[in-house]
Amino acid sequence: MENIYSNSCTVYPNGENCFNALTESEKKLIEKNKVILTYSKGETVCKQGSFASHIVYLKKGLAKVYLEGKPKNLILKIIPPGNLIGLPCIHDENNIFLYSAATYINSEVELIGIDLFKQLILQNSSFAYRVINILNEHAVQTFGRFHSFTNKQLHGRVADTLLCLAQRIFKTESFNLPLTRNDFAELTGMSTESVIRVMKDFKDDGFIKTDGKEIELINIEMLMKISEVG
Amino acid sequence: MENIYSNSCTVYPNGENCFNALTESEKKLIEKNKVILTYSKGETVCKQGSFASHIVYLKKGLAKVYLEGKPKNLILKIIPPGNLIGLPCIHDENNIFLYSAATYINSEVELIGIDLFKQLILQNSSFAYRVINILNEHAVQTFGRFHSFTNKQLHGRVADTLLCLAQRIFKTESFNLPLTRNDFAELTGMSTESVIRVMKDFKDDGFIKTDGKEIELINIEMLMKISEVG
DNA sequence: TCAATAAATTGACATGAATCATATAAAAAC
DNA sequence: GTTTTTATATGATTCATGTCAATTTATTGA
C-alpha cells in the first residue's frame, strides 16, 4: 500500500515506451529523421523560453529538468535514460520549451523533430494514447513533488529524495551520486547547508552511510517513515 | 511580454474545447451517454484515490482541485466553467482519481464515462491531439503554481492569486469572491491570519479595496510587480 | 429578535530554515 | 608539489511565516 505521491523526484519507470505503438514504417521514419547528440556533464540540453524544434529522448546519462528562477531554479524532475524531455511543449502554435534541461553526467540524446512528432500523434491514435499516458504519469510525479515541497520539511524531503534515487534511478541501496551537495540541495529545494545538516543527522542516527559521493541507505524503513511524516 | 508562469491559480481560458474535434456522431454518442448532475456549494465532486469511472465536465459553477494532505490540503487549481476535471487519471489500467475536487458554489457538471472517453481518444486522433494540448496547458499551469509556491512569499502569492481571479476567473477587476478567508488562505497556500494581514497591507497601500467578500483591484500595475518580485 | 455559531481580525510568540561568516578538506591548475 | 579554486562542513544570527490566544464582527437558526 504505497502512496502514489511518494518518491517524487522522477517518474515511475514502467518500461513502457510510446514508440512501441508505432508501426514499422513510422519507426523507420523516426530513425531516418532523428539526430543523435552527445552532451558533456553540465551542458544545457534545452533552454526554457526558446523555440522547441524537437523532442529530446535521453538515451544515456542523467539530466535535470527545471524552471529557471531568479534567486534559484526549481527542479521539476530528474530524467534517467529512456525518457522524453519536452513533451509538454507540444502545443498548437507556439512550441516553446516550458522548462530547461541540463545533464548531470555525460549523456547521449536523440532529437525528434516536433513536427514529425505531432504528425505521428495525428496519424496514429494509439501513439497519441500512449503519449497521453506518459503525460499523465508526469502529472502524477509533478503533483507528488509539489506536495512534497509544500508539505514536508527538510528531513522528509531529503529522505524522499534519497529513496527516490535508490529505488527509481540507481535501483540499488548503495550508489554513487554524481551530484555535489549544492546540486543535491537544488534537487531537494533547500540550502546547501541544510542538506549537509540533514545528511549528518541521518548519518549520526545510522540511517545512511556516506563517503563523499558514495551513499548507502541502511535503514530504509525509517527513511520511508520520515519521508511520510514530513 | 508576459511571463507564461504568472497567474498560476487556473489554466488560461483559451476557449478551445477538445469536443470540437469530434465528429457529429461522436458528439451524439457523448450526448447520449453523459450524466448531468448538480452539486451544492462545498460538495465533493471527486475523491482522490477512488475509482474514476468518469471524466467531469464543469458546466456551471466553480470548483477547486486539490491534493488531500494531513495537516492541510494543497489546491492544484481552481476550475471555472468549461473545463474538464479528472483528465490526468486517464491511464492504462488503474483509473484512480489523482486528486479530489469540490465546489465553491452551486455547480452543474456532466459526467462522461472514462471508457467512452478512452475509446474516443483511440478512434479519433484529432481528439487525442486536443486532449494532449489541454494536458499540456494544465502542465504549464501546474508548473507556474509550483514555482509560485516555492519561490514567492506571502505578498507575491496573494497578488498573483488576486490577479488570476480577476483576469482568468471573473474577468473583471471588481468581483465578489465566494470564498471565506479560510478558503482563500488554502488557495494561496498560507495561514488564514497571514492572508488577512497581507490583504490589510494591500488595502492600506491602496492597491485593493475590500468590503467583506467584495474585492476590487485598484493598482493592477503594482500588484503585478509584487507578484513578479515575490 | 436573540442566542449560538462561524468568520474575520489583531497581537504576541515560537520555530523552521535561510543566510552569513568562517573553517576545513578536497580537487584542479600551474 | 605548491598554489588556487572549489566543495564540504559547522556555528551564530536573522527572518518569514505559522501557531496560539483573545476579540470583534457577521451569519445562522430557533
Coordinates of C-alpha atoms (C1' of nucleotides) in Angstrom, one line a residue:
Chain A
M1 CA 0.0 0.0 0.0
E2 CA 2.4 2.6 -1.2
N3 CA 1.4 6.2 -1.6
I4 CA 1.2 7.2 -5.2
Y5 CA 2.8 10.5 -4.2
S6 CA 5.9 9.3 -2.6
N7 CA 9.3 9.2 -4.4
S8 CA 8.7 12.4 -6.1
C9 CA 11.9 13.1 -7.8
T10 CA 11.3 11.2 -11.0
V11 CA 8.6 9.3 -12.9
Y12 CA 7.9 5.7 -12.1
P13 CA 10.0 3.6 -14.5
N14 CA 7.3 1.4 -16.1
G15 CA 9.4 0.4 -19.1
E16 CA 6.6 1.3 -21.4
N17 CA 7.5 3.5 -24.3
C18 CA 5.3 5.4 -26.6
F19 CA 7.3 4.4 -29.6
N20 CA 6.1 0.8 -29.3
A21 CA 2.8 1.9 -30.5
L22 CA 4.2 3.0 -33.8
T23 CA 4.1 0.9 -37.0
E24 CA 7.3 -0.3 -38.6
S25 CA 7.2 2.4 -41.2
E26 CA 6.6 5.1 -38.6
K27 CA 9.5 3.8 -36.6
K28 CA 11.7 3.9 -39.7
L29 CA 10.6 7.5 -40.3
I30 CA 11.8 8.4 -36.9
E31 CA 15.0 6.5 -37.3
K32 CA 15.7 8.4 -40.6
N33 CA 15.0 11.8 -39.2
K34 CA 16.4 11.7 -35.7
V35 CA 19.5 13.5 -34.8
I36 CA 21.9 11.9 -32.3
L37 CA 23.9 14.2 -30.0
T38 CA 26.2 13.9 -27.0
Y39 CA 26.4 16.3 -24.2
S40 CA 29.1 16.6 -21.6
K41 CA 28.3 16.9 -17.9
G42 CA 26.6 20.1 -17.1
E43 CA 25.6 21.1 -20.5
T44 CA 22.2 22.6 -21.2
V45 CA 20.0 20.4 -23.4
C46 CA 17.1 22.7 -23.7
K47 CA 16.5 26.2 -22.6
Q48 CA 13.3 27.5 -21.2
G49 CA 11.6 30.0 -23.4
S50 CA 13.5 29.0 -26.6
F51 CA 11.8 27.7 -29.7
A52 CA 11.3 23.9 -29.4
S53 CA 12.1 22.4 -32.7
H54 CA 12.3 18.9 -31.3
I55 CA 11.5 16.5 -28.5
V56 CA 14.5 15.1 -26.7
Y57 CA 14.9 11.4 -25.9
L58 CA 17.5 10.7 -23.3
K59 CA 19.4 7.5 -24.4
K60 CA 22.2 7.5 -21.9
G61 CA 23.1 9.7 -18.9
L62 CA 21.2 11.7 -16.3
A63 CA 19.6 15.1 -16.6
K64 CA 17.6 17.5 -14.6
V65 CA 14.5 19.4 -15.8
Y66 CA 14.0 22.7 -14.1
L67 CA 12.3 26.1 -14.1
E68 CA 14.6 29.0 -14.3
G69 CA 14.2 31.3 -11.3
K70 CA 15.8 34.5 -10.1
P71 CA 17.2 33.5 -6.8
K72 CA 17.2 29.8 -7.5
N73 CA 15.9 27.3 -10.0
L74 CA 13.2 24.8 -9.3
I75 CA 14.0 21.3 -10.4
L76 CA 10.8 19.6 -11.6
K77 CA 12.3 16.2 -12.0
I78 CA 15.4 14.3 -12.9
I79 CA 15.5 12.2 -16.0
P80 CA 17.0 8.8 -16.2
P81 CA 17.7 7.1 -19.6
G82 CA 14.7 6.0 -21.6
N83 CA 12.6 9.1 -21.0
L84 CA 11.5 12.0 -23.1
I85 CA 12.2 15.7 -22.4
G86 CA 10.0 18.4 -23.8
L87 CA 6.6 16.6 -24.2
P88 CA 4.7 19.4 -22.5
C89 CA 5.8 21.9 -25.2
I90 CA 3.7 20.2 -27.8
H91 CA 1.1 22.8 -28.4
D92 CA -0.9 24.1 -31.3
E93 CA 1.1 27.1 -32.3
N94 CA 3.9 28.3 -30.2
N95 CA 6.2 25.4 -29.3
I96 CA 8.3 26.9 -26.6
F97 CA 10.3 24.9 -24.1
L98 CA 8.4 25.3 -20.9
Y99 CA 11.5 24.3 -18.9
S100 CA 15.2 24.0 -19.2
A101 CA 17.1 20.7 -19.0
A102 CA 20.8 20.1 -18.2
T103 CA 22.9 17.0 -17.9
Y104 CA 24.4 15.8 -14.6
I105 CA 26.8 13.5 -16.4
N106 CA 27.9 12.9 -19.9
S107 CA 24.8 12.0 -21.8
E108 CA 23.5 10.8 -25.2
V109 CA 20.3 12.1 -26.7
E110 CA 18.2 11.7 -29.8
L111 CA 16.3 14.6 -31.2
I112 CA 13.0 14.0 -32.8
G113 CA 11.5 16.9 -34.8
I114 CA 8.4 18.3 -33.2
D115 CA 6.5 18.5 -36.5
L116 CA 7.2 14.8 -37.1
F117 CA 6.1 14.0 -33.5
K118 CA 2.9 16.0 -34.0
Q119 CA 2.3 14.3 -37.3
L120 CA 2.6 10.9 -35.7
I121 CA 0.2 11.9 -32.9
L122 CA -2.3 12.9 -35.6
Q123 CA -2.0 9.9 -37.7
N124 CA -1.7 7.2 -35.1
S125 CA -4.1 7.4 -32.2
S126 CA -2.5 4.5 -30.3
F127 CA 0.6 6.5 -30.2
A128 CA -1.3 9.6 -29.1
Y129 CA -2.9 7.5 -26.4
R130 CA 0.5 6.4 -25.2
V131 CA 1.7 10.0 -25.2
I132 CA -1.3 10.9 -23.0
N133 CA -0.4 8.1 -20.6
I134 CA 3.1 9.4 -20.3
L135 CA 1.9 13.0 -19.8
N136 CA -0.3 11.7 -17.0
E137 CA 2.5 9.8 -15.4
H138 CA 4.4 13.0 -15.4
A139 CA 1.5 14.8 -13.9
V140 CA 1.4 12.4 -11.0
Q141 CA 5.1 12.9 -10.5
T142 CA 4.7 16.7 -10.6
F143 CA 1.8 16.6 -8.1
G144 CA 3.8 14.4 -5.8
R145 CA 6.8 16.7 -5.9
F146 CA 4.6 19.8 -5.4
H147 CA 3.0 18.1 -2.4
S148 CA 6.4 17.1 -1.1
F149 CA 7.8 20.6 -1.4
T150 CA 4.9 22.4 0.2
N151 CA 4.0 19.9 3.0
K152 CA 7.2 18.2 4.0
Q153 CA 10.0 19.7 5.8
L154 CA 13.8 19.3 5.4
H155 CA 14.2 15.8 6.8
G156 CA 11.2 14.5 4.9
R157 CA 12.3 15.9 1.6
V158 CA 15.8 14.6 1.9
A159 CA 14.5 11.1 2.9
D160 CA 12.1 11.2 0.0
T161 CA 14.8 12.2 -2.5
L162 CA 17.3 9.5 -1.2
L163 CA 14.6 6.8 -1.5
C164 CA 13.7 8.0 -5.0
L165 CA 17.3 8.0 -6.1
A166 CA 17.8 4.5 -4.8
Q167 CA 14.6 3.0 -6.0
R168 CA 13.9 4.7 -9.2
I169 CA 17.2 6.0 -10.6
F170 CA 20.0 3.7 -9.4
K171 CA 17.9 0.7 -8.4
T172 CA 20.2 -0.2 -5.5
E173 CA 20.5 1.0 -2.0
S174 CA 24.2 1.8 -2.4
F175 CA 25.1 4.3 -5.1
N176 CA 27.5 6.9 -6.3
L177 CA 25.7 10.2 -6.6
P178 CA 27.1 12.3 -9.4
L179 CA 25.9 15.5 -7.7
T180 CA 27.6 18.0 -5.5
R181 CA 25.9 18.9 -2.2
N182 CA 24.9 22.0 -4.0
D183 CA 23.2 20.1 -6.7
F184 CA 21.6 17.9 -4.2
A185 CA 20.3 21.0 -2.3
E186 CA 18.8 22.3 -5.5
L187 CA 17.2 18.9 -6.1
T188 CA 15.6 18.9 -2.7
G189 CA 14.8 22.6 -2.8
M190 CA 16.8 23.7 0.2
S191 CA 20.0 25.4 1.0
T192 CA 23.3 23.6 0.7
E193 CA 24.0 24.0 4.4
S194 CA 20.6 22.4 5.3
V195 CA 21.3 19.4 3.1
I196 CA 24.6 18.8 4.9
R197 CA 23.0 19.2 8.3
V198 CA 20.2 16.8 7.5
M199 CA 22.6 14.2 5.9
K200 CA 24.7 14.5 9.0
D201 CA 21.6 13.8 11.2
F202 CA 20.8 10.7 9.1
K203 CA 24.4 9.6 9.4
D204 CA 24.5 10.1 13.1
D205 CA 21.3 8.2 13.5
G206 CA 22.6 5.3 11.4
F207 CA 20.0 5.6 8.7
I208 CA 22.6 6.2 6.0
K209 CA 26.3 5.9 5.4
T210 CA 28.2 8.4 3.2
D211 CA 31.7 8.7 2.0
G212 CA 32.0 11.7 -0.3
K213 CA 29.6 11.0 -3.2
E214 CA 29.1 7.3 -2.1
I215 CA 25.8 7.0 -0.4
E216 CA 24.3 3.8 1.2
L217 CA 20.9 3.6 2.6
I218 CA 20.9 1.5 5.8
N219 CA 17.5 1.9 7.4
I220 CA 15.0 2.1 4.5
E221 CA 12.1 1.6 6.8
M222 CA 13.0 4.6 8.9
L223 CA 13.7 6.8 5.9
M224 CA 10.2 5.9 4.5
K225 CA 8.7 6.8 7.8
I226 CA 10.5 10.1 7.8
S227 CA 9.5 10.7 4.2
E228 CA 5.9 10.1 5.0
V229 CA 5.6 12.1 8.2
G230 CA 7.5 15.0 6.6
Chain B
M1 CA 5.9 40.3 -22.6
E2 CA 4.0 38.4 -20.0
N3 CA 5.6 35.6 -18.1
I4 CA 4.0 32.2 -19.0
Y5 CA 4.2 31.3 -15.4
S6 CA 2.2 34.1 -13.8
N7 CA -1.4 33.9 -12.8
S8 CA -1.0 30.5 -11.6
C9 CA -4.3 29.6 -10.0
T10 CA -6.1 28.3 -13.1
V11 CA -5.5 27.5 -16.7
Y12 CA -5.5 30.1 -19.4
P13 CA -9.1 30.3 -20.8
N14 CA -8.4 29.8 -24.5
G15 CA -12.0 28.9 -25.4
E16 CA -10.8 25.8 -27.2
N17 CA -12.5 22.6 -26.3
C18 CA -11.5 19.1 -27.2
F19 CA -15.0 18.2 -28.1
N20 CA -14.9 20.4 -31.1
A21 CA -12.6 17.8 -32.7
L22 CA -15.3 15.1 -32.5
T23 CA -17.5 14.1 -35.4
E24 CA -21.2 14.7 -35.2
S25 CA -21.9 11.0 -34.5
E26 CA -19.2 11.0 -31.7
K27 CA -20.7 14.1 -30.2
K28 CA -24.1 12.4 -30.2
L29 CA -22.5 9.4 -28.5
I30 CA -21.4 11.6 -25.7
E31 CA -24.7 13.4 -25.5
K32 CA -26.5 10.1 -25.2
N33 CA -24.2 8.7 -22.5
K34 CA -23.5 11.7 -20.4
V35 CA -24.9 12.1 -17.0
I36 CA -25.9 15.5 -15.7
L37 CA -25.5 16.3 -12.0
T38 CA -25.9 19.3 -9.8
Y39 CA -23.8 19.9 -6.7
S40 CA -24.4 22.3 -3.9
K41 CA -21.7 24.5 -2.6
G42 CA -19.0 22.6 -0.8
E43 CA -19.8 19.2 -2.1
T44 CA -17.1 16.8 -3.2
V45 CA -17.2 16.1 -6.9
C46 CA -14.4 13.6 -7.0
K47 CA -12.4 11.9 -4.3
Q48 CA -8.7 11.3 -4.5
G49 CA -7.9 7.6 -4.6
S50 CA -11.4 6.5 -5.6
F51 CA -12.1 4.6 -8.8
A52 CA -12.5 7.1 -11.6
S53 CA -15.4 5.8 -13.7
H54 CA -15.8 9.1 -15.5
I55 CA -14.3 12.5 -16.5
V56 CA -16.1 15.5 -15.1
Y57 CA -17.0 18.5 -17.3
L58 CA -17.8 21.6 -15.2
K59 CA -20.7 23.3 -17.0
K60 CA -21.6 25.9 -14.4
G61 CA -20.1 26.9 -11.1
L62 CA -16.7 27.0 -9.6
A63 CA -14.6 24.2 -8.1
K64 CA -11.2 23.5 -6.6
V65 CA -9.0 20.6 -7.5
Y66 CA -6.7 19.6 -4.6
L67 CA -4.4 17.0 -3.1
E68 CA -5.5 15.7 0.3
G69 CA -2.9 16.3 2.9
K70 CA -2.6 15.5 6.6
P71 CA -2.3 19.0 8.1
K72 CA -3.7 20.8 5.1
N73 CA -4.7 20.2 1.5
L74 CA -2.8 21.5 -1.5
I75 CA -5.0 23.2 -4.1
L76 CA -3.7 22.5 -7.5
K77 CA -6.0 24.8 -9.4
I78 CA -9.5 26.2 -9.4
I79 CA -11.8 25.3 -12.2
P80 CA -14.1 27.8 -13.9
P81 CA -16.9 26.6 -16.1
G82 CA -15.9 25.0 -19.4
N83 CA -13.1 22.9 -18.1
L84 CA -12.6 19.2 -17.5
I85 CA -11.7 17.6 -14.2
G86 CA -10.0 14.2 -14.0
L87 CA -8.1 14.1 -17.3
P88 CA -4.9 13.0 -15.6
C89 CA -6.5 9.9 -14.3
I90 CA -6.7 8.5 -17.8
H91 CA -4.3 5.7 -17.6
D92 CA -3.9 2.2 -19.0
E93 CA -5.2 0.1 -16.1
N94 CA -6.0 1.7 -12.8
N95 CA -8.1 4.7 -13.4
I96 CA -7.9 6.3 -10.0
F97 CA -8.7 9.9 -9.2
L98 CA -5.3 11.5 -8.6
Y99 CA -6.9 14.4 -6.8
S100 CA -10.1 15.5 -5.1
A101 CA -12.4 18.2 -6.4
A102 CA -15.0 20.2 -4.5
T103 CA -17.4 23.0 -5.4
Y104 CA -17.1 26.5 -4.1
I105 CA -20.6 27.4 -5.2
N106 CA -23.6 25.5 -6.6
S107 CA -22.5 23.8 -9.7
E108 CA -23.6 21.8 -12.6
V109 CA -21.5 19.0 -14.2
E110 CA -21.6 16.5 -16.9
L111 CA -20.1 13.1 -16.4
I112 CA -18.5 11.3 -19.3
G113 CA -17.7 7.6 -18.9
I114 CA -14.0 7.1 -18.9
D115 CA -14.2 4.1 -21.2
L116 CA -16.1 6.1 -23.7
F117 CA -13.5 8.9 -23.4
K118 CA -10.7 6.5 -23.9
Q119 CA -12.4 5.0 -26.9
L120 CA -12.8 8.4 -28.4
I121 CA -9.1 9.1 -27.9
L122 CA -8.3 5.8 -29.6
Q123 CA -10.6 6.3 -32.6
N124 CA -10.1 10.0 -33.2
S125 CA -6.6 11.2 -33.2
S126 CA -7.6 14.8 -33.6
F127 CA -9.5 14.5 -30.4
A128 CA -6.4 12.9 -28.8
Y129 CA -4.3 15.7 -30.1
R130 CA -6.6 18.2 -28.5
V131 CA -6.5 16.3 -25.2
I132 CA -2.7 16.4 -25.3
N133 CA -3.0 20.2 -25.8
I134 CA -5.2 20.5 -22.8
L135 CA -3.0 18.3 -20.7
N136 CA 0.0 20.5 -21.6
E137 CA -1.9 23.7 -20.8
H138 CA -2.5 22.2 -17.4
A139 CA 1.1 21.2 -17.1
V140 CA 2.1 24.9 -17.7
Q141 CA -0.4 26.0 -15.0
T142 CA 0.9 23.4 -12.5
F143 CA 4.5 24.4 -13.1
G144 CA 3.6 28.0 -12.6
R145 CA 1.8 27.3 -9.4
F146 CA 4.6 25.1 -8.2
H147 CA 7.1 27.9 -8.9
S148 CA 4.9 30.5 -7.3
F149 CA 4.5 28.4 -4.1
T150 CA 8.2 27.6 -3.7
N151 CA 9.8 30.9 -4.8
K152 CA 7.3 33.7 -3.9
Q153 CA 6.5 34.8 -0.5
L154 CA 3.2 35.8 1.0
H155 CA 2.6 39.2 -0.7
G156 CA 3.7 37.8 -4.0
R157 CA 1.4 34.8 -3.8
V158 CA -1.6 36.9 -2.7
A159 CA -1.0 39.4 -5.5
D160 CA -0.7 36.5 -8.0
T161 CA -3.9 34.9 -6.9
L162 CA -5.9 38.2 -6.9
L163 CA -4.7 38.9 -10.4
C164 CA -5.6 35.4 -11.6
L165 CA -9.0 35.6 -10.1
A166 CA -9.7 39.0 -11.8
Q167 CA -8.2 38.1 -15.1
R168 CA -9.0 34.5 -15.6
I169 CA -11.9 33.6 -13.4
F170 CA -14.2 36.7 -13.1
K171 CA -12.8 38.7 -16.0
T172 CA -13.2 42.0 -14.2
E173 CA -11.2 44.0 -11.7
S174 CA -14.1 44.1 -9.2
F175 CA -15.6 40.8 -8.1
N176 CA -17.4 39.1 -5.4
L177 CA -15.3 36.2 -4.1
P178 CA -17.4 33.3 -3.0
L179 CA -14.6 32.1 -0.7
T180 CA -14.0 32.6 3.0
R181 CA -10.7 34.0 4.1
N182 CA -10.0 30.4 5.2
D183 CA -10.7 29.2 1.6
F184 CA -8.6 32.0 0.2
A185 CA -5.8 31.0 2.6
E186 CA -6.0 27.4 1.4
L187 CA -5.9 28.7 -2.2
T188 CA -2.8 30.8 -1.6
G189 CA -1.2 28.1 0.5
M190 CA -0.8 30.1 3.6
S191 CA -2.5 30.6 7.0
T192 CA -5.7 32.4 7.4
E193 CA -4.1 35.0 9.6
S194 CA -1.4 35.7 7.0
V195 CA -3.9 36.2 4.3
I196 CA -5.7 38.7 6.4
R197 CA -2.6 40.6 7.2
V198 CA -1.4 40.7 3.6
M199 CA -4.8 41.9 2.4
K200 CA -4.7 44.6 5.0
D201 CA -1.3 45.7 3.8
F202 CA -2.6 45.9 0.2
K203 CA -5.7 47.8 1.4
D204 CA -3.6 50.2 3.5
D205 CA -1.3 50.8 0.5
G206 CA -4.3 51.5 -1.7
F207 CA -3.7 48.6 -4.1
I208 CA -7.1 47.0 -3.4
K209 CA -10.4 47.8 -1.9
T210 CA -12.4 45.2 0.1
D211 CA -15.7 45.1 1.7
G212 CA -16.4 41.6 3.0
K213 CA -16.3 39.3 0.0
E214 CA -16.3 42.2 -2.4
I215 CA -12.8 42.8 -3.8
E216 CA -11.7 45.5 -6.2
L217 CA -8.2 45.7 -7.6
I218 CA -7.2 49.3 -7.8
N219 CA -3.5 49.3 -8.7
I220 CA -3.0 46.4 -11.1
E221 CA 0.4 47.5 -12.1
M222 CA 1.7 47.4 -8.6
L223 CA 0.1 44.0 -7.9
M224 CA 1.8 42.6 -11.0
K225 CA 5.1 44.0 -9.8
I226 CA 4.6 42.4 -6.4
S227 CA 3.5 39.2 -7.9
E228 CA 6.7 39.1 -10.1
V229 CA 9.2 40.0 -7.4
G230 CA 7.7 37.6 -4.9
Chain C
dT1 C1' -35.1 39.0 18.0
dC2 C1' -31.8 37.0 20.5
dA3 C1' -28.8 33.2 21.3
dA4 C1' -25.4 30.4 19.2
dT5 C1' -22.2 29.5 16.0
dA6 C1' -18.9 30.7 12.5
dA7 C1' -15.8 34.0 10.3
dA8 C1' -12.7 37.8 10.5
dT9 C1' -9.3 40.3 12.8
dT10 C1' -5.4 41.5 15.7
dG11 C1' -1.3 41.0 18.6
dA12 C1' 2.2 38.1 20.9
dC13 C1' 5.1 34.3 20.4
dA14 C1' 7.5 30.2 18.6
dT15 C1' 10.1 27.9 15.1
dG16 C1' 11.9 26.1 10.8
dA17 C1' 15.1 27.1 7.7
dA18 C1' 17.8 30.5 5.1
dT19 C1' 21.7 33.5 5.4
dC20 C1' 26.1 34.9 6.9
dA21 C1' 30.7 34.1 8.5
dT22 C1' 34.3 31.2 8.9
dA23 C1' 37.0 26.9 8.7
dT24 C1' 38.5 22.8 6.8
dA25 C1' 39.0 19.5 3.1
dA26 C1' 39.4 18.2 -1.5
dA27 C1' 40.2 18.9 -6.3
dA28 C1' 42.1 21.4 -10.0
dA29 C1' 45.5 24.3 -12.0
dC30 C1' 50.0 25.8 -12.7
Chain D
dG1 C1' 54.3 19.8 -5.3
dT2 C1' 52.6 24.0 -4.3
dT3 C1' 49.1 27.4 -5.1
dT4 C1' 44.4 28.4 -6.2
dT5 C1' 40.0 27.3 -6.5
dT6 C1' 36.0 24.7 -5.4
dA7 C1' 33.4 21.8 -2.3
dT8 C1' 32.1 20.4 2.4
dA9 C1' 31.2 21.4 7.0
dT10 C1' 29.7 23.9 11.3
dG11 C1' 28.1 27.5 14.4
dA12 C1' 25.7 32.1 15.1
dT13 C1' 22.2 35.0 13.6
dT14 C1' 18.1 36.7 11.2
dC15 C1' 13.8 36.4 9.1
dA16 C1' 9.5 34.9 7.3
dT17 C1' 5.6 32.7 8.5
dG18 C1' 2.8 29.6 11.2
dT19 C1' 0.6 28.9 15.7
dC20 C1' -1.7 30.3 19.7
dA21 C1' -4.8 33.2 22.3
dA22 C1' -8.2 36.6 22.5
dT23 C1' -11.7 39.9 20.4
dT24 C1' -14.8 41.6 17.3
dT25 C1' -17.9 41.1 13.6
dA26 C1' -21.0 38.5 10.8
dT27 C1' -24.2 34.9 10.0
dT28 C1' -27.4 31.4 11.1
dG29 C1' -31.1 29.1 13.4
dA30 C1' -34.6 28.6 16.9

